[in-house]
Tab-separated table of C-alpha atoms and ligand atoms in Angstrom:
chain	number	residue	atom	x	y	z
J	10	UNK	CA	-131.274	-59.659	108.999
J	11	UNK	CA	-132.836	-57.426	111.633
J	12	UNK	CA	-132.592	-53.649	111.671
J	13	UNK	CA	-134.214	-50.733	113.451
J	14	UNK	CA	-135.789	-48.171	111.203
J	15	UNK	CA	-138.896	-46.480	109.894
J	16	UNK	CA	-141.788	-48.365	108.332
J	17	UNK	CA	-143.031	-44.979	107.152
J	18	UNK	CA	-142.895	-41.366	108.310
J	19	UNK	CA	-143.570	-41.236	112.047
J	20	UNK	CA	-143.682	-45.025	112.398
J	21	UNK	CA	-140.436	-46.596	113.657
J	22	UNK	CA	-139.738	-50.202	114.713
J	23	UNK	CA	-137.868	-53.394	113.828
J	24	UNK	CA	-137.533	-54.254	110.136
J	25	UNK	CA	-136.580	-57.578	108.510
J	26	UNK	CA	-134.410	-57.067	105.458
J	27	UNK	CA	-131.910	-58.948	103.306
J	28	UNK	CA	-128.255	-58.644	104.211
J	29	UNK	CA	-126.821	-56.024	101.794
J	30	UNK	CA	-124.794	-57.266	98.826
J	31	UNK	CA	-121.118	-56.329	98.553
J	32	UNK	CA	-119.869	-54.839	95.256
J	33	UNK	CA	-116.231	-55.278	94.150
J	34	UNK	CA	-115.091	-52.015	95.771
J	35	UNK	CA	-117.296	-52.176	98.836
J	36	UNK	CA	-117.431	-53.639	102.332
J	37	UNK	CA	-120.053	-55.131	104.615
J	38	UNK	CA	-119.582	-54.123	108.229
J	39	UNK	CA	-121.016	-55.590	111.443
J	40	UNK	CA	-121.514	-52.660	113.823
J	41	UNK	CA	-120.155	-53.017	117.360
J	42	UNK	CA	-121.348	-49.614	118.551
J	43	UNK	CA	-123.897	-47.175	117.148
J	44	UNK	CA	-125.266	-43.772	118.144
J	45	UNK	CA	-128.600	-42.277	117.142
J	46	UNK	CA	-128.413	-38.723	115.792
J	47	UNK	CA	-130.836	-35.800	115.703
J	48	UNK	CA	-130.733	-36.170	111.920
J	49	UNK	CA	-132.154	-39.732	112.238
J	50	UNK	CA	-135.073	-38.383	114.227
J	51	UNK	CA	-135.593	-35.544	111.700
J	52	UNK	CA	-135.703	-38.143	108.912
J	53	UNK	CA	-138.066	-40.420	110.855
J	54	UNK	CA	-140.494	-37.510	111.206
J	55	UNK	CA	-140.393	-36.769	107.479
J	56	UNK	CA	-137.947	-33.860	107.712
J	57	UNK	CA	-136.254	-35.006	104.494
J	58	UNK	CA	-139.480	-35.989	102.753
J	59	UNK	CA	-141.280	-39.343	102.599
J	60	UNK	CA	-139.264	-42.504	103.333
J	61	UNK	CA	-140.443	-46.112	103.762
J	62	UNK	CA	-138.937	-49.341	105.041
J	63	UNK	CA	-135.603	-47.672	105.777
J	64	UNK	CA	-133.098	-48.772	108.417
J	65	UNK	CA	-131.976	-45.713	110.407
J	66	UNK	CA	-128.609	-44.774	111.902
J	67	UNK	CA	-125.465	-43.366	110.316
J	68	UNK	CA	-122.990	-43.316	113.203
J	69	UNK	CA	-121.114	-46.579	113.755
J	70	UNK	CA	-117.841	-48.301	114.367
J	71	UNK	CA	-117.591	-52.000	113.700
J	72	UNK	CA	-115.836	-55.046	112.334
J	73	UNK	CA	-115.492	-55.713	108.621
J	74	UNK	CA	-117.375	-58.879	107.694
J	75	UNK	CA	-116.786	-58.984	103.942
J	76	UNK	CA	-114.925	-56.974	101.320
J	77	UNK	CA	-115.268	-56.862	97.541
J	78	UNK	CA	-112.723	-58.455	95.217
J	79	UNK	CA	-111.013	-55.124	94.393
J	80	UNK	CA	-110.639	-53.776	97.933
J	81	UNK	CA	-106.955	-53.450	98.834
J	82	UNK	CA	-106.466	-51.781	102.208
J	83	UNK	CA	-109.340	-53.123	104.290
J	84	UNK	CA	-109.870	-56.782	105.166
J	85	UNK	CA	-112.403	-58.894	107.062
J	86	UNK	CA	-111.818	-58.689	110.806
J	87	UNK	CA	-110.545	-55.071	110.721
J	88	UNK	CA	-112.026	-52.809	113.389
J	89	UNK	CA	-113.107	-49.792	111.344
J	90	UNK	CA	-114.248	-46.227	111.842
J	91	UNK	CA	-117.109	-45.466	109.453
J	92	UNK	CA	-117.661	-41.838	108.428
J	93	UNK	CA	-121.355	-40.999	108.276
J	94	UNK	CA	-120.661	-39.399	104.904
J	95	UNK	CA	-119.164	-41.837	102.387
J	96	UNK	CA	-118.578	-39.992	99.111
J	97	UNK	CA	-118.468	-41.682	95.748
J	98	UNK	CA	-114.984	-40.290	95.166
J	99	UNK	CA	-115.105	-40.849	91.406
J	100	UNK	CA	-118.194	-38.677	90.907
J	101	UNK	CA	-117.915	-35.321	89.092
J	102	UNK	CA	-119.646	-33.640	92.041
J	103	UNK	CA	-116.630	-34.505	94.193
J	104	UNK	CA	-113.996	-33.722	91.585
J	105	UNK	CA	-115.626	-30.412	90.747
J	106	UNK	CA	-116.207	-28.977	94.186
J	107	UNK	CA	-114.655	-27.814	97.428
J	108	UNK	CA	-117.102	-29.984	99.353
J	109	UNK	CA	-117.027	-33.727	98.948
J	110	UNK	CA	-120.475	-34.066	100.511
J	111	UNK	CA	-122.537	-33.615	97.360
J	112	UNK	CA	-121.135	-36.255	94.985
J	113	UNK	CA	-124.067	-37.073	92.693
J	114	UNK	CA	-126.296	-34.188	93.763
J	115	UNK	CA	-127.276	-32.403	96.970
J	116	UNK	CA	-126.256	-34.554	99.984
J	117	UNK	CA	-125.441	-37.390	97.564
J	118	UNK	CA	-122.513	-38.466	99.725
J	119	UNK	CA	-124.824	-38.997	102.719
J	120	UNK	CA	-125.700	-42.536	101.695
J	121	UNK	CA	-126.374	-44.264	105.026
J	122	UNK	CA	-130.016	-43.269	105.688
J	123	UNK	CA	-129.771	-40.687	102.893
J	124	UNK	CA	-130.162	-43.108	99.993
J	125	UNK	CA	-129.846	-46.615	101.459
J	126	UNK	CA	-130.272	-48.500	104.709
J	127	UNK	CA	-128.367	-47.195	107.707
J	128	UNK	CA	-126.198	-48.762	110.392
J	129	UNK	CA	-128.685	-49.830	113.080
J	130	UNK	CA	-128.725	-53.371	111.724
J	131	UNK	CA	-126.845	-56.608	111.981
J	132	UNK	CA	-124.842	-55.583	108.911
J	133	UNK	CA	-124.559	-52.531	106.708
J	134	UNK	CA	-122.977	-51.650	103.394
J	135	UNK	CA	-120.122	-49.173	102.790
J	136	UNK	CA	-119.295	-47.995	99.270
J	137	UNK	CA	-115.670	-47.533	98.151
J	138	UNK	CA	-114.214	-49.170	101.241
J	139	UNK	CA	-110.600	-48.184	100.500
J	140	UNK	CA	-111.461	-44.478	100.396
J	141	UNK	CA	-114.138	-44.425	103.067
J	142	UNK	CA	-113.005	-46.768	105.831
J	143	UNK	CA	-110.074	-46.457	108.162
J	144	UNK	CA	-108.973	-48.779	110.952
J	145	UNK	CA	-109.208	-47.739	114.592
J	146	UNK	CA	-105.735	-46.579	115.666
J	147	UNK	CA	-104.134	-47.442	118.973
J	148	UNK	CA	-104.742	-44.805	121.590
J	149	UNK	CA	-108.295	-43.987	120.498
J	150	UNK	CA	-111.235	-45.731	122.157
J	151	UNK	CA	-114.145	-47.058	120.070
J	152	UNK	CA	-116.439	-44.571	121.864
J	153	UNK	CA	-114.215	-41.649	120.929
J	154	UNK	CA	-114.074	-42.867	117.334
J	155	UNK	CA	-117.861	-43.137	117.273
J	156	UNK	CA	-118.146	-39.500	118.353
J	157	UNK	CA	-115.875	-38.508	115.473
J	158	UNK	CA	-117.823	-39.969	112.547
J	159	UNK	CA	-120.539	-37.290	112.569
J	160	UNK	CA	-120.575	-35.136	115.705
J	161	UNK	CA	-116.955	-34.046	115.622
J	162	UNK	CA	-116.701	-33.912	111.850
J	163	UNK	CA	-119.834	-31.751	111.651
J	164	UNK	CA	-119.085	-29.543	114.654
J	165	UNK	CA	-115.502	-28.941	113.560
J	166	UNK	CA	-116.758	-28.223	110.048
J	167	UNK	CA	-118.829	-25.415	111.539
J	168	UNK	CA	-115.654	-23.937	113.010
J	169	UNK	CA	-113.643	-24.538	109.824
J	170	UNK	CA	-116.257	-22.905	107.584
J	171	UNK	CA	-116.343	-19.929	109.946
J	172	UNK	CA	-112.668	-19.190	109.127
J	173	UNK	CA	-112.021	-18.214	112.725
J	174	UNK	CA	-109.131	-15.820	113.228
J	175	UNK	CA	-107.047	-15.797	116.398
J	176	UNK	CA	-108.868	-14.024	119.197
J	177	UNK	CA	-112.210	-13.776	117.393
J	178	UNK	CA	-115.394	-13.504	119.406
J	179	UNK	CA	-117.325	-16.583	118.357
J	180	UNK	CA	-120.937	-17.454	119.147
J	181	UNK	CA	-122.090	-21.063	118.910
J	182	UNK	CA	-125.881	-21.289	118.815
J	183	UNK	CA	-126.987	-24.650	120.160
J	184	UNK	CA	-125.148	-26.864	122.627
J	185	UNK	CA	-126.436	-30.254	121.671
J	186	UNK	CA	-123.646	-32.681	120.716
J	187	UNK	CA	-123.038	-30.915	117.393
J	188	UNK	CA	-122.806	-27.444	118.927
J	189	UNK	CA	-120.563	-28.753	121.696
J	190	UNK	CA	-118.167	-30.132	119.120
J	191	UNK	CA	-118.333	-26.767	117.331
J	192	UNK	CA	-117.289	-25.098	120.599
J	193	UNK	CA	-114.338	-27.484	120.942
J	194	UNK	CA	-113.434	-26.842	117.293
J	195	UNK	CA	-113.734	-23.069	117.670
J	196	UNK	CA	-111.411	-23.197	120.664
J	197	UNK	CA	-108.814	-25.167	118.712
J	198	UNK	CA	-109.130	-22.715	115.816
J	199	UNK	CA	-108.168	-19.815	118.064
J	200	UNK	CA	-111.381	-18.231	119.330
J	201	UNK	CA	-110.968	-15.633	122.049
J	202	UNK	CA	-114.328	-15.047	123.666
J	203	UNK	CA	-116.563	-18.035	123.044
J	204	UNK	CA	-120.262	-17.523	123.701
J	205	UNK	CA	-122.531	-20.581	123.837
J	206	UNK	CA	-126.315	-20.471	123.434
J	207	UNK	CA	-128.406	-23.138	125.179
J	208	UNK	CA	-130.196	-23.988	128.397
J	209	UNK	CA	-129.763	-27.621	129.403
J	210	UNK	CA	-127.532	-27.800	132.496
J	211	UNK	CA	-125.673	-30.990	131.512
J	212	UNK	CA	-124.801	-29.473	128.136
J	213	UNK	CA	-123.786	-26.159	129.713
J	214	UNK	CA	-121.253	-28.003	131.881
J	215	UNK	CA	-119.725	-29.670	128.828
J	216	UNK	CA	-119.759	-26.381	126.892
J	217	UNK	CA	-117.656	-24.807	129.629
J	218	UNK	CA	-115.363	-27.849	129.688
J	219	UNK	CA	-114.770	-27.351	125.932
J	220	UNK	CA	-113.908	-23.692	126.433
J	221	UNK	CA	-117.130	-21.638	126.367
J	222	UNK	CA	-116.431	-18.400	128.231
J	223	UNK	CA	-120.060	-17.223	128.408
J	224	UNK	CA	-123.394	-19.017	128.192
J	225	UNK	CA	-126.631	-17.250	127.237
J	226	UNK	CA	-130.198	-18.517	127.027
J	227	UNK	CA	-132.539	-18.026	124.082
J	228	UNK	CA	-135.337	-18.193	126.645
J	229	UNK	CA	-134.075	-15.001	128.311
J	230	UNK	CA	-134.811	-12.750	125.318
J	231	UNK	CA	-133.617	-12.370	121.715
J	232	UNK	CA	-130.090	-13.730	121.488
J	233	UNK	CA	-128.992	-11.192	118.882
J	234	UNK	CA	-129.748	-8.371	121.330
J	235	UNK	CA	-127.925	-10.239	124.093
J	236	UNK	CA	-124.818	-10.719	121.961
J	237	UNK	CA	-124.862	-7.098	120.790
J	238	UNK	CA	-125.038	-5.920	124.362
J	239	UNK	CA	-122.218	-8.239	125.451
J	240	UNK	CA	-119.997	-6.960	122.637
J	241	UNK	CA	-120.614	-3.252	123.190
J	242	UNK	CA	-122.946	-3.073	120.204
J	243	UNK	CA	-120.366	-4.419	117.749
J	244	UNK	CA	-121.568	-7.998	117.303
J	245	UNK	CA	-119.647	-11.233	117.038
J	246	UNK	CA	-116.866	-11.921	114.547
J	247	UNK	CA	-118.134	-15.420	113.809
J	248	UNK	CA	-121.435	-17.162	114.503
J	249	UNK	CA	-121.872	-20.916	114.178
J	250	UNK	CA	-125.481	-22.123	114.002
J	251	UNK	CA	-126.030	-25.614	115.441
J	252	UNK	CA	-129.609	-25.424	116.668
J	253	UNK	CA	-132.860	-23.505	116.547
J	254	UNK	CA	-135.286	-22.561	113.777
J	255	UNK	CA	-135.434	-20.294	110.752
J	256	UNK	CA	-135.894	-17.362	113.137
J	257	UNK	CA	-132.665	-18.366	114.912
J	258	UNK	CA	-130.858	-18.153	111.587
J	259	UNK	CA	-132.029	-14.556	111.141
J	260	UNK	CA	-130.871	-13.782	114.687
J	261	UNK	CA	-127.462	-15.202	113.784
J	262	UNK	CA	-127.157	-12.768	110.894
J	263	UNK	CA	-128.271	-9.877	113.102
J	264	UNK	CA	-125.636	-10.591	115.736
J	265	UNK	CA	-122.711	-10.738	113.280
J	266	UNK	CA	-120.499	-7.686	112.853
J	267	UNK	CA	-119.851	-6.209	109.386
J	268	UNK	CA	-117.444	-8.516	107.465
J	269	UNK	CA	-118.169	-11.354	109.873
J	270	UNK	CA	-119.192	-14.894	108.963
J	271	UNK	CA	-122.289	-16.963	109.759
J	272	UNK	CA	-121.539	-20.663	109.468
J	273	UNK	CA	-124.541	-22.969	109.566
J	274	UNK	CA	-124.457	-26.683	110.308
J	275	UNK	CA	-128.037	-26.930	111.555
J	276	UNK	CA	-130.512	-29.208	109.755
J	277	UNK	CA	-133.505	-26.982	109.121
J	278	UNK	CA	-136.862	-28.522	108.457
J	279	UNK	CA	-138.097	-29.006	104.912
J	280	UNK	CA	-140.891	-26.524	105.763
J	281	UNK	CA	-138.586	-23.774	107.101
J	282	UNK	CA	-138.472	-20.485	105.196
J	283	UNK	CA	-135.761	-17.897	105.823
J	284	UNK	CA	-137.392	-14.478	105.846
J	285	UNK	CA	-134.341	-12.235	106.252
J	286	UNK	CA	-135.276	-8.547	106.501
J	287	UNK	CA	-132.877	-6.767	104.140
J	288	UNK	CA	-131.767	-4.364	106.856
J	289	UNK	CA	-130.622	-7.275	109.010
J	290	UNK	CA	-128.185	-8.227	106.280
J	291	UNK	CA	-127.015	-4.652	105.811
J	292	UNK	CA	-129.312	-4.195	102.796
J	293	UNK	CA	-127.117	-6.847	101.178
J	294	UNK	CA	-123.940	-4.758	101.445
J	295	UNK	CA	-122.581	-5.482	104.907
J	296	UNK	CA	-120.055	-8.103	103.731
J	297	UNK	CA	-121.425	-10.684	106.124
J	298	UNK	CA	-120.820	-14.096	104.588
J	299	UNK	CA	-123.548	-16.672	105.064
J	300	UNK	CA	-122.267	-20.210	104.719
J	301	UNK	CA	-123.792	-23.589	105.321
J	302	UNK	CA	-122.170	-26.954	105.073
J	303	UNK	CA	-122.595	-30.645	105.472
J	304	UNK	CA	-120.456	-33.047	107.489
J	305	UNK	CA	-117.240	-33.937	105.620
J	306	UNK	CA	-116.582	-37.662	105.293
J	307	UNK	CA	-114.114	-40.169	103.894
J	308	UNK	CA	-111.123	-41.990	105.354
J	309	UNK	CA	-108.647	-39.090	105.409
J	310	UNK	CA	-111.094	-36.820	107.236
J	311	UNK	CA	-111.556	-39.550	109.842
J	312	UNK	CA	-107.800	-40.072	110.183
J	313	UNK	CA	-107.232	-36.366	110.806
J	314	UNK	CA	-109.946	-36.217	113.449
J	315	UNK	CA	-108.616	-39.415	115.029
J	316	UNK	CA	-105.248	-37.652	115.333
J	317	UNK	CA	-106.919	-34.719	117.084
J	318	UNK	CA	-108.111	-37.223	119.683
J	319	UNK	CA	-105.038	-39.441	119.756
J	320	UNK	CA	-102.683	-36.532	120.404
J	321	UNK	CA	-104.812	-35.147	123.189
J	322	UNK	CA	-106.294	-32.013	121.593
J	323	UNK	CA	-109.909	-32.940	122.235
J	324	UNK	CA	-111.840	-35.650	124.049
J	325	UNK	CA	-115.145	-36.062	122.192
J	326	UNK	CA	-116.480	-38.614	124.693
J	327	UNK	CA	-117.447	-35.748	127.017
J	328	UNK	CA	-120.641	-35.433	124.969
J	329	UNK	CA	-121.751	-39.004	125.772
J	330	UNK	CA	-124.467	-38.774	128.428
J	331	UNK	CA	-126.172	-42.174	128.151
J	332	UNK	CA	-124.851	-45.670	127.478
J	333	UNK	CA	-126.975	-48.647	126.433
J	334	UNK	CA	-125.898	-52.251	126.042
J	335	UNK	CA	-127.220	-54.787	123.539
J	336	UNK	CA	-128.872	-54.732	120.126
J	337	UNK	CA	-132.350	-54.774	121.663
J	338	UNK	CA	-131.649	-51.436	123.361
J	339	UNK	CA	-131.436	-49.538	120.078
J	340	UNK	CA	-135.132	-48.489	120.166
J	341	UNK	CA	-134.728	-47.119	123.716
J	342	UNK	CA	-131.688	-45.084	122.715
J	343	UNK	CA	-133.507	-43.806	119.646
J	344	UNK	CA	-136.549	-42.802	121.649
J	345	UNK	CA	-134.384	-40.944	124.141
J	346	UNK	CA	-132.913	-38.986	121.225
J	347	UNK	CA	-136.357	-38.345	119.832
J	348	UNK	CA	-137.931	-36.995	123.024
J	349	UNK	CA	-134.703	-35.225	124.076
J	350	UNK	CA	-134.736	-35.990	127.779
J	351	UNK	CA	-133.530	-32.948	129.745
J	352	UNK	CA	-130.258	-34.601	130.788
J	353	UNK	CA	-129.567	-36.003	127.321
J	354	UNK	CA	-126.610	-34.990	125.237
J	355	UNK	CA	-125.653	-38.074	123.213
J	356	UNK	CA	-126.561	-41.734	123.724
J	357	UNK	CA	-124.441	-44.638	122.501
J	358	UNK	CA	-125.366	-48.292	122.186
J	359	UNK	CA	-122.706	-50.961	122.763
J	360	UNK	CA	-123.873	-53.882	120.621
J	361	UNK	CA	-121.167	-56.409	121.512
J	362	UNK	CA	-122.350	-57.170	125.007
X	424	NDP	P1	-129.829	-30.907	119.708
X	424	NDP	O1	-131.290	-30.908	119.460
X	424	NDP	O2	-129.259	-31.857	120.702
X	424	NDP	O3	-129.376	-29.453	120.159
X	424	NDP	C1	-130.001	-28.301	119.681
X	424	NDP	C2	-129.512	-27.108	120.472
X	424	NDP	O4	-130.176	-25.952	119.977
X	424	NDP	C3	-129.818	-27.182	121.958
X	424	NDP	O5	-128.712	-26.708	122.694
X	424	NDP	C4	-130.986	-26.257	122.125
X	424	NDP	O6	-131.043	-25.616	123.379
X	424	NDP	C5	-130.685	-25.212	121.057
X	424	NDP	N1	-131.885	-24.487	120.648
X	424	NDP	C6	-133.149	-24.950	120.512
X	424	NDP	N2	-133.973	-23.964	120.143
X	424	NDP	C7	-133.224	-22.847	120.061
X	424	NDP	C8	-133.504	-21.503	119.725
X	424	NDP	N3	-134.739	-21.099	119.399
X	424	NDP	N4	-132.496	-20.615	119.719
X	424	NDP	C9	-131.247	-20.996	120.040
X	424	NDP	N5	-130.907	-22.258	120.364
X	424	NDP	C10	-131.891	-23.173	120.371
X	424	NDP	O7	-129.170	-31.115	118.284
X	424	NDP	P2	-127.762	-31.753	117.809
X	424	NDP	O8	-126.640	-31.080	118.490
X	424	NDP	O9	-127.839	-33.233	117.856
X	424	NDP	O10	-127.769	-31.322	116.279
X	424	NDP	C11	-127.826	-29.958	115.918
X	424	NDP	C12	-128.305	-29.845	114.490
X	424	NDP	O11	-127.279	-30.305	113.614
X	424	NDP	C13	-129.534	-30.706	114.201
X	424	NDP	O12	-130.408	-29.952	113.390
X	424	NDP	C14	-128.940	-31.866	113.433
X	424	NDP	O13	-129.883	-32.509	112.613
X	424	NDP	C15	-127.885	-31.159	112.657
X	424	NDP	N6	-126.829	-31.981	112.060
X	424	NDP	C16	-126.264	-31.493	110.946
X	424	NDP	C17	-125.257	-32.163	110.314
X	424	NDP	C18	-124.570	-31.562	109.145
X	424	NDP	O14	-123.825	-32.267	108.471
X	424	NDP	N7	-124.722	-30.274	108.826
X	424	NDP	C19	-124.824	-33.468	110.812
X	424	NDP	C20	-125.411	-33.855	112.066
X	424	NDP	C21	-126.409	-33.142	112.644
X	424	NDP	P3	-131.386	-26.356	124.779
X	424	NDP	O15	-130.061	-26.403	125.499
X	424	NDP	O16	-132.369	-25.471	125.421
X	424	NDP	O17	-131.924	-27.715	124.466
X	425	ZN	ZN1	-125.987	-37.330	112.118
């Protein structure tokens, strides 16, 4: 079968590979719609270390083509929503932890692209189909479901991990698709003032549509100083990091008030080092929690997010800025994500044209 991926670090293109085999508990899915992610481009540039001959993509909805002999709830022909994180639910790492994302080691549950071929192919493999796949409910469009599998799950996780209290002043650093979903999540979790950090006009419009009350630019001076000034020197109650570099992370800590929470969902580069001056973290005694988390996956997580959409709490399709049609358009969509065109937020590729 044909798939789009990386021959080696920095070298992407079409790959010819065998159709994946289906184990007794698994499914093979034919994608009908895929979306490239910033994490795919990070991986293609070596951000997770060396990779070869790997099909990219981890955001898809599609039609089940085959299921294993022991799969009970999913059948061929089902239109399914595929979480980008598909935990091995039997693993001790899942049973022994609050996060299901690290089943057999760090990021173990991120299997598509993480440890096997991804979704930008004619077919892809899903482990533990009964626990990881859910069917598309009525009232939710395939595009909305596609925006749930990673963008909404990750962005909302940023808000969840921040433990936002009603009326909190929340800063979301980064208004790419992940940060925009974090803004929507922070609003639903009860934020009062909601300060977004970013510059691209198209994204600023969507940030405001999702409830941002203020927008500041990291190009207009240090954002920690800007937030301190806006909050009368106090700082923000919660800061969600969804963009920037190691230096941005330090700024996030600096702009958080004592007893506040920094919640990171950004994918830092393998070469990043966090040099946090002790004073910026209150010499270690300021009770500022620093948290970082990975996108939650699995069928139940998807079903809950699908309900958020179905019952009108959030429309994640506002982040879609570009639509492509046809399998052969996958490289164009990927390149757009890679070069980050100024008007880009999130591209999707409709494969069933
Ligand atoms: P984008 O690249 O689309 O957005 C990044 C945002 O960060 C932009 O708004 C950009 O501003 C802003 N930014 C850039 N530099 C700075 C800076 N120095 N200070 C402050 N803000 C800055 O990324 P995505 O939204 O697609 O993804 C965000 C991150 O989340 C990525 O690292 C991605 O890999 C990661 N991710 C993590 C997951 C997880 O499970 N934890 C899952 C999926 C993605 P501007 O408006 O100027 O462009
Ligand atoms: Zn992703």
